[in-house]
XYZ file of C-alpha atoms in Angstrom:
404
model
C -23.552 9.303 39.026
C -24.235 12.472 37.279
C -21.957 13.452 33.998
C -21.956 17.145 33.536
C -23.043 18.094 30.308
C -20.205 19.610 28.189
C -19.749 22.906 27.468
C -20.864 24.371 24.275
C -18.603 23.735 21.482
C -16.381 20.820 23.770
C -16.142 17.211 21.863
C -19.150 15.237 23.062
C -17.923 11.793 24.955
C -19.006 8.724 26.196
C -21.643 8.158 28.687
C -22.524 12.090 28.757
C -26.758 12.771 28.288
C -25.762 14.835 24.464
C -23.405 11.369 23.243
C -26.950 8.953 24.432
C -29.356 11.040 21.416
C -26.705 11.248 18.778
C -25.920 7.742 19.357
C -29.967 7.033 19.412
C -30.502 9.636 16.584
C -28.338 7.863 14.063
C -29.400 4.366 15.091
C -32.578 5.826 13.806
C -31.387 7.608 10.638
C -29.479 4.559 9.846
C -32.301 1.867 10.464
C -34.637 4.437 8.582
C -32.292 4.540 5.120
C -30.897 1.507 4.737
C -34.487 0.007 5.415
C -36.086 1.559 2.969
C -33.025 1.409 -0.183
C -33.050 -1.679 0.480
C -36.336 -3.186 0.913
C -36.434 -4.273 -3.060
C -33.618 -6.766 -2.742
C -36.098 -10.023 -1.744
C -39.071 -9.113 -3.646
C -36.201 -9.062 -6.365
C -37.726 -11.887 -8.212
C -40.927 -11.353 -8.264
C -40.659 -8.571 -9.538
C -38.738 -10.558 -12.479
C -41.804 -12.685 -12.338
C -44.270 -10.634 -12.492
C -43.194 -8.018 -15.285
C -41.311 -9.790 -17.436
C -37.685 -8.842 -16.335
C -34.211 -10.734 -16.715
C -32.613 -10.947 -13.429
C -30.276 -8.160 -15.033
C -32.489 -5.648 -14.656
C -34.508 -6.201 -11.968
C -31.693 -5.583 -10.429
C -31.820 -1.910 -11.573
C -34.824 -1.747 -9.386
C -32.328 -1.649 -6.441
C -29.319 0.289 -8.960
C -31.375 3.281 -10.110
C -31.442 3.938 -6.434
C -27.834 3.701 -5.139
C -26.755 5.196 -8.557
C -28.537 8.485 -8.016
C -27.970 8.162 -3.835
C -24.563 7.916 -5.259
C -25.049 11.310 -7.679
C -26.909 13.221 -5.244
C -24.106 12.818 -1.676
C -21.856 15.313 -2.746
C -24.798 17.713 -4.218
C -26.278 17.332 0.027
C -22.536 17.329 1.297
C -22.290 20.546 -0.204
C -26.220 21.653 0.948
C -24.980 20.864 4.155
C -22.269 23.095 4.150
C -24.570 26.201 4.058
C -28.262 25.193 6.231
C -26.605 22.815 8.597
C -26.280 19.164 9.610
C -29.925 17.996 10.976
C -32.032 19.584 8.554
C -30.121 18.362 5.940
C -30.460 14.951 7.693
C -34.174 15.498 9.183
C -35.329 16.272 5.195
C -33.713 13.388 3.278
C -35.176 10.690 6.094
C -38.803 12.021 5.884
C -39.277 13.200 1.650
C -37.813 8.943 1.385
C -40.346 7.598 3.921
C -42.826 9.731 1.337
C -41.649 8.664 -1.224
C -41.416 4.213 -0.668
C -45.116 5.398 -0.135
C -45.885 6.111 -3.393
C -44.505 3.379 -4.735
C -47.202 0.979 -3.226
C -48.868 3.077 -6.113
C -47.130 2.581 -9.119
C -48.539 1.357 -11.802
C -45.624 -0.405 -13.862
C -42.084 -1.162 -13.200
C -41.228 2.256 -15.442
C -43.355 5.089 -12.720
C -41.440 2.221 -9.448
C -37.814 2.442 -11.300
C -38.437 6.726 -11.263
C -39.753 6.431 -8.297
C -37.153 4.574 -6.920
C -34.605 7.212 -8.372
C -36.341 9.919 -6.816
C -36.366 7.521 -3.106
C -32.120 7.785 -3.821
C -32.261 11.558 -4.684
C -33.956 12.407 -1.119
C -31.680 9.949 0.669
C -28.218 11.737 -0.863
C -29.424 13.797 2.023
C -28.498 11.735 5.334
C -25.027 9.120 4.467
C -23.161 11.997 3.865
C -24.090 14.400 6.356
C -23.844 11.979 9.394
C -20.534 11.314 9.147
C -19.493 15.078 8.613
C -21.968 15.327 12.196
C -20.969 12.790 14.095
C -16.758 13.738 12.817
C -17.347 17.779 14.226
C -19.146 17.476 17.110
C -18.047 13.720 18.296
C -14.961 13.876 20.238
C -11.769 11.630 18.956
C -11.627 8.642 21.126
C -15.002 7.912 20.871
C -16.154 8.698 17.044
C -15.289 4.686 15.996
C -18.183 3.916 18.781
C -20.457 6.759 17.307
C -19.420 5.247 13.714
C -20.038 1.960 14.932
C -23.186 2.079 15.878
C -24.758 4.164 13.322
C -23.147 0.952 11.147
C -25.163 -1.033 13.532
C -27.574 0.853 12.960
C -27.366 0.546 9.265
C -27.382 -3.240 9.159
C -31.110 -3.185 11.461
C -32.737 -1.768 8.921
C -30.898 -3.118 5.453
C -32.580 -6.256 7.443
C -35.047 -4.877 9.292
C -36.636 -3.249 4.973
C -35.866 -6.965 3.408
C -37.354 -9.220 6.423
C -40.046 -7.686 6.247
C -40.567 -6.855 2.585
C -39.758 -10.707 1.909
C -42.582 -11.294 4.770
C -45.307 -9.139 3.736
C -45.041 -10.526 0.087
C -45.164 -13.769 0.332
C -48.631 -13.184 2.697
C -50.200 -9.747 0.981
C -48.209 -8.097 -1.751
C -44.760 -5.747 -2.097
C -47.528 -3.472 -2.825
C -48.237 -3.063 0.553
C -45.211 -4.090 1.616
C -44.096 -0.782 0.337
C -46.644 0.893 2.723
C -45.518 -0.753 5.561
C -41.794 0.335 5.710
C -42.600 3.937 4.698
C -45.194 4.741 7.735
C -42.267 3.326 9.905
C -39.842 4.918 8.185
C -42.005 8.349 8.352
C -41.214 6.939 12.460
C -38.432 6.897 11.974
C -37.877 10.307 10.458
C -39.910 12.220 13.438
C -37.626 9.709 15.957
C -33.937 10.907 14.611
C -35.043 14.670 14.686
C -36.612 15.239 18.335
C -33.470 12.920 19.943
C -30.669 14.088 17.614
C -28.983 17.958 19.343
C -29.205 20.390 16.689
C -25.248 20.735 15.917
C -22.272 22.445 18.061
C -19.541 23.033 16.192
C -20.697 23.607 12.845
C -20.435 27.003 10.885
C -21.553 27.426 7.569
C -19.320 27.206 4.791
C -18.886 30.905 3.356
C -17.177 29.424 -0.346
C -18.624 29.388 -3.362
C -19.795 26.165 -5.463
C -16.212 27.083 -7.409
C -14.669 26.160 -4.425
C -16.198 22.262 -4.752
C -14.295 21.180 -6.989
C -11.018 22.636 -5.266
C -12.183 21.368 -2.794
C -12.656 17.689 -4.133
C -9.253 18.252 -5.771
C -7.690 18.716 -2.113
C -8.957 15.210 -1.182
C -7.812 12.774 -3.941
C -4.816 14.722 -3.260
C -4.331 12.936 0.197
C -2.984 8.745 -1.176
C -4.563 7.838 2.078
C -7.925 9.211 0.831
C -7.786 8.094 -2.427
C -7.354 4.425 -1.509
C -10.225 4.433 0.870
C -12.526 6.395 -1.560
C -11.591 3.148 -4.275
C -11.936 1.069 -1.112
C -15.818 1.816 -0.493
C -16.098 1.105 -4.229
C -14.810 -2.294 -4.629
C -17.062 -3.441 -0.974
C -19.691 -1.894 -1.631
C -20.255 -3.773 -5.223
C -19.478 -7.418 -3.306
C -21.490 -6.472 -0.660
C -24.850 -5.994 -3.143
C -23.839 -8.330 -5.828
C -23.689 -10.713 -2.816
C -26.614 -9.978 -1.638
C -28.215 -9.171 -4.828
C -28.408 -12.461 -6.514
C -27.604 -15.293 -3.339
C -31.214 -15.065 -3.327
C -32.305 -16.578 -7.086
C -30.299 -18.805 -6.182
C -31.995 -20.409 -2.995
C -34.995 -20.441 -4.519
C -34.129 -22.256 -6.970
C -33.043 -26.434 -6.791
C -31.694 -27.572 -4.852
C -32.169 -25.635 -2.163
C -36.255 -24.185 -2.851
C -36.069 -21.466 -0.902
C -39.584 -19.715 0.054
C -39.147 -15.615 -0.163
C -40.526 -15.806 3.404
C -37.059 -17.955 4.574
C -34.846 -15.990 1.421
C -35.840 -12.847 4.028
C -35.099 -14.538 6.535
C -31.264 -14.734 5.361
C -31.327 -11.332 6.702
C -31.293 -11.802 10.296
C -27.639 -12.193 9.137
C -27.486 -8.702 9.504
C -27.539 -9.136 12.956
C -24.353 -9.986 12.690
C -23.620 -6.842 10.891
C -24.292 -5.129 14.149
C -22.808 -6.289 16.231
C -19.417 -6.206 14.053
C -19.530 -2.509 13.742
C -19.991 -2.435 17.131
C -17.432 -4.450 18.260
C -14.325 -3.253 15.426
C -15.483 0.068 16.331
C -14.232 -0.039 19.858
C -11.699 -2.400 19.009
C -9.939 0.580 15.689
C -10.430 3.036 18.773
C -7.476 1.196 21.289
C -5.652 -0.563 18.716
C -5.749 1.367 15.845
C -6.908 0.706 12.034
C -4.498 0.220 10.227
C -4.415 -3.685 12.316
C -7.738 -4.402 11.056
C -8.970 -3.625 7.967
C -7.101 -6.568 6.382
C -7.711 -8.726 8.565
C -11.818 -8.110 7.777
C -11.753 -7.930 4.261
C -10.302 -11.961 4.537
C -12.741 -12.851 6.647
C -14.697 -11.895 4.179
C -12.711 -13.302 0.869
C -13.537 -16.530 3.198
C -16.982 -16.037 3.679
C -17.460 -16.042 0.120
C -16.017 -18.693 -0.939
C -17.615 -21.114 1.761
C -20.949 -20.109 -0.386
C -19.653 -22.841 -3.495
C -21.064 -25.022 -0.973
C -24.118 -27.277 -1.936
C -24.668 -27.623 2.060
C -27.065 -25.180 3.388
C -26.421 -24.975 6.275
C -22.169 -24.193 5.082
C -23.605 -21.441 2.650
C -26.124 -20.187 5.382
C -22.519 -19.711 7.333
C -21.117 -18.019 4.671
C -22.682 -15.839 4.320
C -22.858 -14.797 7.131
C -19.280 -14.997 7.564
C -18.842 -11.850 5.038
C -21.914 -10.235 6.097
C -19.374 -10.135 10.075
C -16.471 -8.932 7.765
C -18.502 -6.478 5.683
C -19.740 -4.422 8.491
C -16.611 -4.398 9.862
C -14.226 -3.521 6.766
C -17.044 -0.026 6.217
C -17.978 1.274 9.486
C -12.863 0.511 9.791
C -12.572 2.732 6.131
C -15.408 5.215 6.973
C -14.384 6.091 10.368
C -11.132 6.019 9.542
C -12.176 8.903 6.414
C -13.382 10.704 8.767
C -10.201 10.555 11.035
C -8.356 11.558 8.315
C -10.158 14.568 5.968
C -9.358 17.493 6.750
C -11.930 20.761 5.592
C -14.615 20.048 3.764
C -14.488 17.127 5.771
C -18.684 16.456 4.423
C -16.924 16.304 1.334
C -14.923 13.632 2.284
C -17.674 11.493 3.081
C -19.576 12.458 0.098
C -16.709 11.365 -1.589
C -16.242 8.017 1.147
C -19.981 7.282 0.058
C -20.116 8.426 -3.554
C -17.881 5.809 -4.614
C -19.695 3.090 -1.885
C -22.927 3.480 -4.200
C -21.600 4.204 -7.331
C -20.091 -0.116 -7.124
C -23.294 -0.534 -5.435
C -24.474 0.273 -8.893
C -21.975 -0.668 -11.026
C -20.573 -4.259 -9.454
C -24.223 -4.617 -8.741
C -25.174 -5.177 -12.209
C -21.682 -6.194 -14.055
C -22.461 -9.691 -11.792
C -26.408 -10.239 -12.934
C -23.739 -10.855 -15.719
C -21.509 -13.276 -14.854
C -24.398 -14.970 -13.282
C -26.211 -15.562 -16.765
C -22.886 -16.901 -17.743
C -21.711 -19.394 -15.246
C -24.375 -18.572 -12.352
C -23.490 -18.182 -8.365
C -19.771 -20.123 -9.614
C -19.148 -16.949 -11.557
C -20.832 -14.300 -8.763
C -17.616 -15.804 -7.123
C -15.085 -15.924 -9.052
C -15.914 -11.873 -10.300
C -16.430 -11.130 -6.469
C -13.012 -13.182 -4.848
C -11.332 -11.172 -7.762
C -13.124 -7.822 -6.686
C -12.273 -8.166 -2.778
C -8.691 -9.265 -3.905
C -7.742 -5.712 -5.039
C -9.262 -4.431 -2.136
C -7.216 -6.530 0.822
C -4.009 -5.310 -1.437
C -5.485 -1.918 -1.067
C -6.197 -2.565 3.095
C -2.755 -3.487 3.035
C -1.037 -0.707 1.185
C -2.792 1.273 3.727
C -0.799 -0.405 6.495
C 2.125 1.707 5.446
C 0.069 5.047 5.292
C 1.611 7.973 6.975
C -0.016 9.581 9.557
C -1.004 13.204 8.777
C 1.178 13.950 11.970
C 3.649 12.751 10.008
């Protein structure tokens, strides 16, 4: 049955050709962003060994990227308000892929850190602008599904990047791994550009850069958005911390896994793909208030299971934790897109600013807990962090809708 194309300026609904093209492009964009950003996680022990680094020092190969990404998000969202969403996102994924190829030729850890910092700056043009694009173009009752698919692509990219980096590093070297992933990123950037329709509802901003501070203040005056920003910081900090340091645990006794086997743990991201799409559709039907606290509680239960000395139970706990994280992120990020008023891209950028800032701050701080009390210290710290996130989600249940 033929579905008529939406009229110019009309919100794009599920079932149309434009809706399918947008979702395809966003899957590729999310895939590229997260595969290039997180491919370094499984090779942290290798880099620590080669460059004589502590686990905390080694964690900066990821933390430096997420830190510069957090800063870049605000600037990129402001630029996108003038130049448009699609050009900003396309340039971001292409530059990130090129930078990843260059990482393969770094002479020392210092050069590698500089390149990873540049990669974070480049990637800033994708995540915040993507959510703003979807919020402007997609009809509200279909928005949760589209954001869920975008996050599913992100989950698949994170899984692919980690798995491929671990396998290639085990059989060749981490340099070859970066070169291969950079080439894959270039293909993803090309497919993203050809698939994504031009924005139909974007209007270039006419305000000055000085209005940026006013926009930030406006979003923080909304108690719902402020709580969602805090939640982003806590969620991503917990998720990155677990995957940063579980590798060190599983490579050591009593598990003694190989790097390839450790990389295979990233297959659990498939659960993230499923949970993001599933919870996006669930939210479209029943709302965010009754879902968010439940998926956060799921994360906490999974975290506790990782304390076991049984490998299958540790993997089960990591799987439950991963499922809960991607579901929570899907609910929270779609809530920002739904609740925020103009400038929408800035609201998404602020959410992701705290999201990636949490990755850097909590991710590095957790390294100190690892060095002091090993995995039990990590679980205790992350458990407390998730407890705070759960309290915020319960406050959000009582949040008055903007229409009220």
